[in-house]
Coordinates of C-alpha atoms in Angstrom, one line a residue:
Chain A
G29 CA -13.8 -26.1 3.4
N30 CA -14.1 -23.3 0.9
S31 CA -11.4 -22.5 -1.2
V32 CA -10.4 -20.6 -4.5
T33 CA -7.3 -21.5 -6.6
Q34 CA -6.3 -19.0 -9.3
M35 CA -3.6 -19.0 -11.8
E36 CA -0.4 -17.2 -10.3
G37 CA 0.8 -14.2 -12.1
P38 CA 2.4 -12.0 -13.0
V39 CA 0.6 -12.1 -16.5
T40 CA 2.3 -9.7 -19.0
L41 CA 0.2 -8.9 -22.1
S42 CA 0.5 -6.5 -25.1
E43 CA -2.6 -4.1 -25.7
E44 CA -5.4 -6.0 -27.6
A45 CA -4.2 -9.3 -26.5
F46 CA -6.7 -12.0 -25.4
L47 CA -6.6 -12.5 -21.7
T48 CA -7.6 -15.5 -19.6
I49 CA -7.1 -15.9 -16.0
N50 CA -8.1 -19.3 -14.6
C51 CA -9.9 -19.9 -11.3
T52 CA -11.4 -23.0 -9.9
Y53 CA -13.1 -23.5 -6.7
T54 CA -14.1 -26.0 -3.9
A55 CA -17.1 -25.3 -1.9
T56 CA -20.1 -27.0 0.0
G57 CA -23.3 -26.2 -1.4
Y58 CA -24.0 -23.6 -4.2
P59 CA -21.8 -20.7 -3.8
S60 CA -21.9 -17.4 -5.7
L61 CA -18.7 -16.5 -7.7
F62 CA -17.3 -13.2 -8.1
W63 CA -14.4 -11.4 -9.8
Y64 CA -12.8 -8.3 -8.0
V65 CA -10.3 -5.9 -9.4
Q66 CA -7.7 -3.8 -7.4
Y67 CA -6.0 -0.9 -9.1
P68 CA -2.9 0.2 -7.7
G69 CA -3.2 1.9 -4.2
E70 CA -7.0 1.3 -4.0
G71 CA -9.4 -1.1 -2.5
L72 CA -11.2 -3.8 -4.4
Q73 CA -14.0 -3.2 -6.9
L74 CA -16.4 -5.7 -8.0
L75 CA -15.9 -6.6 -11.6
L76 CA -18.6 -9.1 -12.3
K77 CA -20.3 -12.1 -10.7
A78 CA -22.5 -15.1 -11.4
T79 CA -24.9 -16.6 -8.6
K80 CA -26.0 -19.9 -10.2
A81 CA -24.6 -22.5 -12.6
D82 CA -24.2 -21.5 -16.3
D83 CA -24.7 -17.9 -15.3
K84 CA -22.5 -15.6 -17.3
G85 CA -21.2 -12.3 -15.7
S86 CA -19.9 -9.5 -17.6
N87 CA -18.5 -6.0 -17.4
K88 CA -16.4 -3.6 -19.1
G89 CA -15.6 -6.2 -21.7
F90 CA -14.8 -9.0 -19.1
E91 CA -16.7 -12.0 -19.0
A92 CA -16.8 -15.2 -16.7
T93 CA -19.2 -18.2 -16.8
Y94 CA -20.1 -20.2 -13.8
R95 CA -19.3 -24.0 -14.7
K96 CA -20.4 -26.1 -12.0
E97 CA -19.3 -29.4 -13.7
T98 CA -15.7 -28.1 -13.7
T99 CA -16.2 -25.9 -10.8
S100 CA -14.6 -23.0 -12.6
F101 CA -15.1 -19.3 -13.2
H102 CA -12.5 -18.2 -15.6
L103 CA -12.1 -14.6 -16.3
E104 CA -11.7 -13.8 -20.2
K105 CA -11.5 -10.4 -22.2
G106 CA -10.8 -10.3 -25.9
S107 CA -8.8 -7.3 -26.3
V108 CA -6.9 -5.9 -23.0
Q109 CA -6.0 -2.3 -22.6
V110 CA -3.2 -0.8 -20.6
S111 CA -5.9 0.6 -18.1
D112 CA -6.7 -3.0 -17.3
S113 CA -3.6 -3.3 -15.5
A114 CA -4.3 -4.4 -12.0
V115 CA -4.5 -7.3 -9.5
Y116 CA -7.5 -9.6 -10.1
F117 CA -9.2 -11.9 -7.6
C118 CA -11.6 -14.5 -7.7
A119 CA -14.0 -15.3 -4.9
L120 CA -16.7 -17.2 -3.6
R121 CA -19.6 -16.6 -1.1
N122 CA -21.8 -19.4 0.3
S123 CA -25.5 -18.5 1.1
G124 CA -26.2 -15.8 3.7
N125 CA -23.9 -13.4 4.9
T126 CA -20.9 -15.8 5.1
P127 CA -17.4 -13.9 4.4
L128 CA -16.0 -14.0 0.8
V129 CA -13.3 -16.4 0.3
F130 CA -10.6 -15.2 -2.1
G131 CA -8.0 -16.7 -4.3
K132 CA -4.5 -15.2 -4.2
G133 CA -4.9 -12.7 -6.9
T134 CA -3.4 -12.6 -10.3
R135 CA -1.5 -9.4 -11.3
L136 CA -1.8 -8.2 -14.9
S137 CA 0.2 -6.0 -16.7
V138 CA -0.7 -4.6 -20.2
I139 CA 2.0 -3.1 -22.2
A140 CA 1.5 -0.8 -25.1
Chain B
N29 CA -24.7 7.4 -1.0
A30 CA -21.2 7.4 0.4
G31 CA -19.4 4.2 -0.1
V32 CA -17.4 2.2 2.8
M33 CA -15.1 4.7 4.6
Q34 CA -11.8 3.8 6.3
N35 CA -9.6 5.9 8.2
P36 CA -6.9 6.5 8.7
R37 CA -5.6 5.6 5.1
H38 CA -2.0 5.2 6.3
L39 CA -0.8 4.7 9.9
V40 CA 2.7 4.5 11.0
R41 CA 3.4 2.9 14.4
R42 CA 6.5 1.7 16.5
R43 CA 6.8 -1.7 17.7
G44 CA 4.8 -2.0 20.8
Q45 CA 2.4 0.7 20.1
E46 CA -1.6 0.4 19.5
A47 CA -3.2 0.7 16.1
R48 CA -6.9 1.6 15.8
L49 CA -8.4 1.5 12.5
R50 CA -12.0 2.5 11.7
C51 CA -14.6 1.6 9.2
S52 CA -18.0 3.1 8.7
P53 CA -20.0 1.0 6.4
M54 CA -22.2 2.0 3.5
K55 CA -25.6 3.6 4.6
G56 CA -28.1 1.0 5.2
H57 CA -25.4 -1.8 5.7
S58 CA -25.3 -3.5 9.0
H59 CA -22.8 -6.3 8.3
V60 CA -19.0 -5.6 8.5
Y61 CA -16.2 -7.6 7.4
W62 CA -12.2 -7.0 8.0
Y63 CA -9.5 -8.5 5.7
R64 CA -5.9 -8.2 5.9
Q65 CA -3.8 -8.1 2.8
L66 CA -0.2 -8.9 3.0
P67 CA 2.5 -7.4 0.4
E68 CA 1.8 -9.4 -2.7
E69 CA -0.5 -11.8 -1.2
G70 CA -4.3 -12.3 -1.1
L71 CA -7.1 -10.9 1.3
K72 CA -7.3 -13.1 4.5
F73 CA -10.7 -12.9 6.2
M74 CA -10.2 -11.9 9.8
V75 CA -13.6 -11.0 11.3
Y76 CA -17.4 -10.5 10.7
L77 CA -19.6 -8.4 12.8
Q78 CA -23.1 -7.1 12.9
K79 CA -24.0 -4.2 15.3
E80 CA -22.8 -5.0 18.8
N81 CA -22.2 -8.7 18.0
I82 CA -19.0 -10.7 16.7
I83 CA -20.6 -13.4 14.2
D84 CA -17.3 -14.9 12.9
E85 CA -13.9 -14.3 14.3
S86 CA -12.1 -17.4 12.9
G87 CA -9.6 -15.3 11.1
M88 CA -8.4 -13.1 13.8
P89 CA -5.2 -13.9 15.7
K90 CA -5.8 -15.0 19.3
E91 CA -3.9 -12.4 20.9
R92 CA -3.5 -8.6 20.6
F93 CA -6.3 -8.2 17.9
S94 CA -9.7 -7.3 18.7
A95 CA -12.7 -5.8 16.8
E96 CA -16.0 -4.0 17.6
F97 CA -19.0 -2.6 15.9
P98 CA -20.9 -0.5 18.4
K99 CA -24.6 0.4 18.3
E100 CA -23.5 3.9 17.3
G101 CA -20.4 4.6 15.4
P102 CA -17.9 3.1 13.1
S103 CA -16.5 -0.5 13.5
I104 CA -12.9 -0.6 15.0
L105 CA -10.1 -3.1 14.5
R106 CA -7.6 -2.6 17.2
I107 CA -4.1 -4.2 17.3
Q108 CA -2.3 -4.0 20.6
Q109 CA 1.5 -4.0 20.9
V110 CA 2.2 -4.0 17.2
V111 CA 5.0 -6.0 15.6
R112 CA 6.6 -5.5 12.3
G113 CA 4.8 -8.6 11.0
D114 CA 1.4 -6.7 11.4
S115 CA 2.5 -4.2 8.5
A116 CA -0.2 -4.7 6.1
A117 CA -3.4 -3.3 4.3
Y118 CA -6.5 -3.7 6.4
F119 CA -9.6 -3.7 4.4
C120 CA -13.1 -3.3 5.6
A121 CA -16.2 -4.4 3.6
S122 CA -19.9 -4.2 4.3
S123 CA -23.1 -5.8 3.1
P124 CA -26.8 -5.1 3.7
L125 CA -28.9 -6.9 6.1
G126 CA -30.4 -10.4 5.3
T127 CA -30.6 -12.5 2.1
G128 CA -33.5 -10.7 0.5
G129 CA -33.5 -8.5 -2.9
R130 CA -31.1 -5.9 -1.5
N131 CA -28.5 -8.4 -0.7
T132 CA -26.9 -9.1 -3.9
G133 CA -24.1 -11.3 -2.4
E134 CA -21.3 -8.8 -3.1
L135 CA -19.2 -6.9 -0.6
F136 CA -18.5 -3.4 -0.9
F137 CA -14.9 -2.5 0.2
G138 CA -13.4 0.6 1.4
E139 CA -10.0 1.6 0.2
G140 CA -8.0 0.2 3.0
S141 CA -6.0 1.5 5.8
R142 CA -2.3 0.8 5.3
L143 CA -0.4 -0.1 8.7
T144 CA 3.4 0.3 8.7
V145 CA 5.3 -1.0 11.9
L146 CA 8.7 0.4 12.4

């Protein structure tokens, strides 16, 4: 079946540090891959996505590249800010309108 | 274009009572998904519905939980005879019809309904 594994948190970084959150997946077929972000007390917001191998999704300084050979979609940001403190979820979705499958989430805390 | 609307945002119930959570999808979206998030855990898929049809309920507990998405009105997740273990945040998400250009694959989430069972 389909599954997503992401690094466990919490991750604590100082402002302007480099961020990597690892995500690997298992899927049948060729899924689309997503990163969602959840700020405290809120719902999930799409951060970025990639729909095919070698695609790079990017938004708000975050990037992730769809690596089919390593079945990975690691999230990176060159310089984090306090406002990036949130829980980040990696997810995949196969074709059609099948449900999103989420990883367990990684809590990021950025301190000034 | 309003986003996915969920209500109530917060709901408190005593053990044995019923909880009803409502979700209005984004305008033009005909697919609704319900997820449950337990404290400090990820999101677990519960059920996927289209208008008047349950497409996939593989994540729904076999007892006490039911969902519907009628022709008119919001989708409703109903939990009967709630227990403390039902305390969680319940998120609804929607997506547009089909796999064409309007469907970019992402799901659009509401802000959730947080159920507390005393």
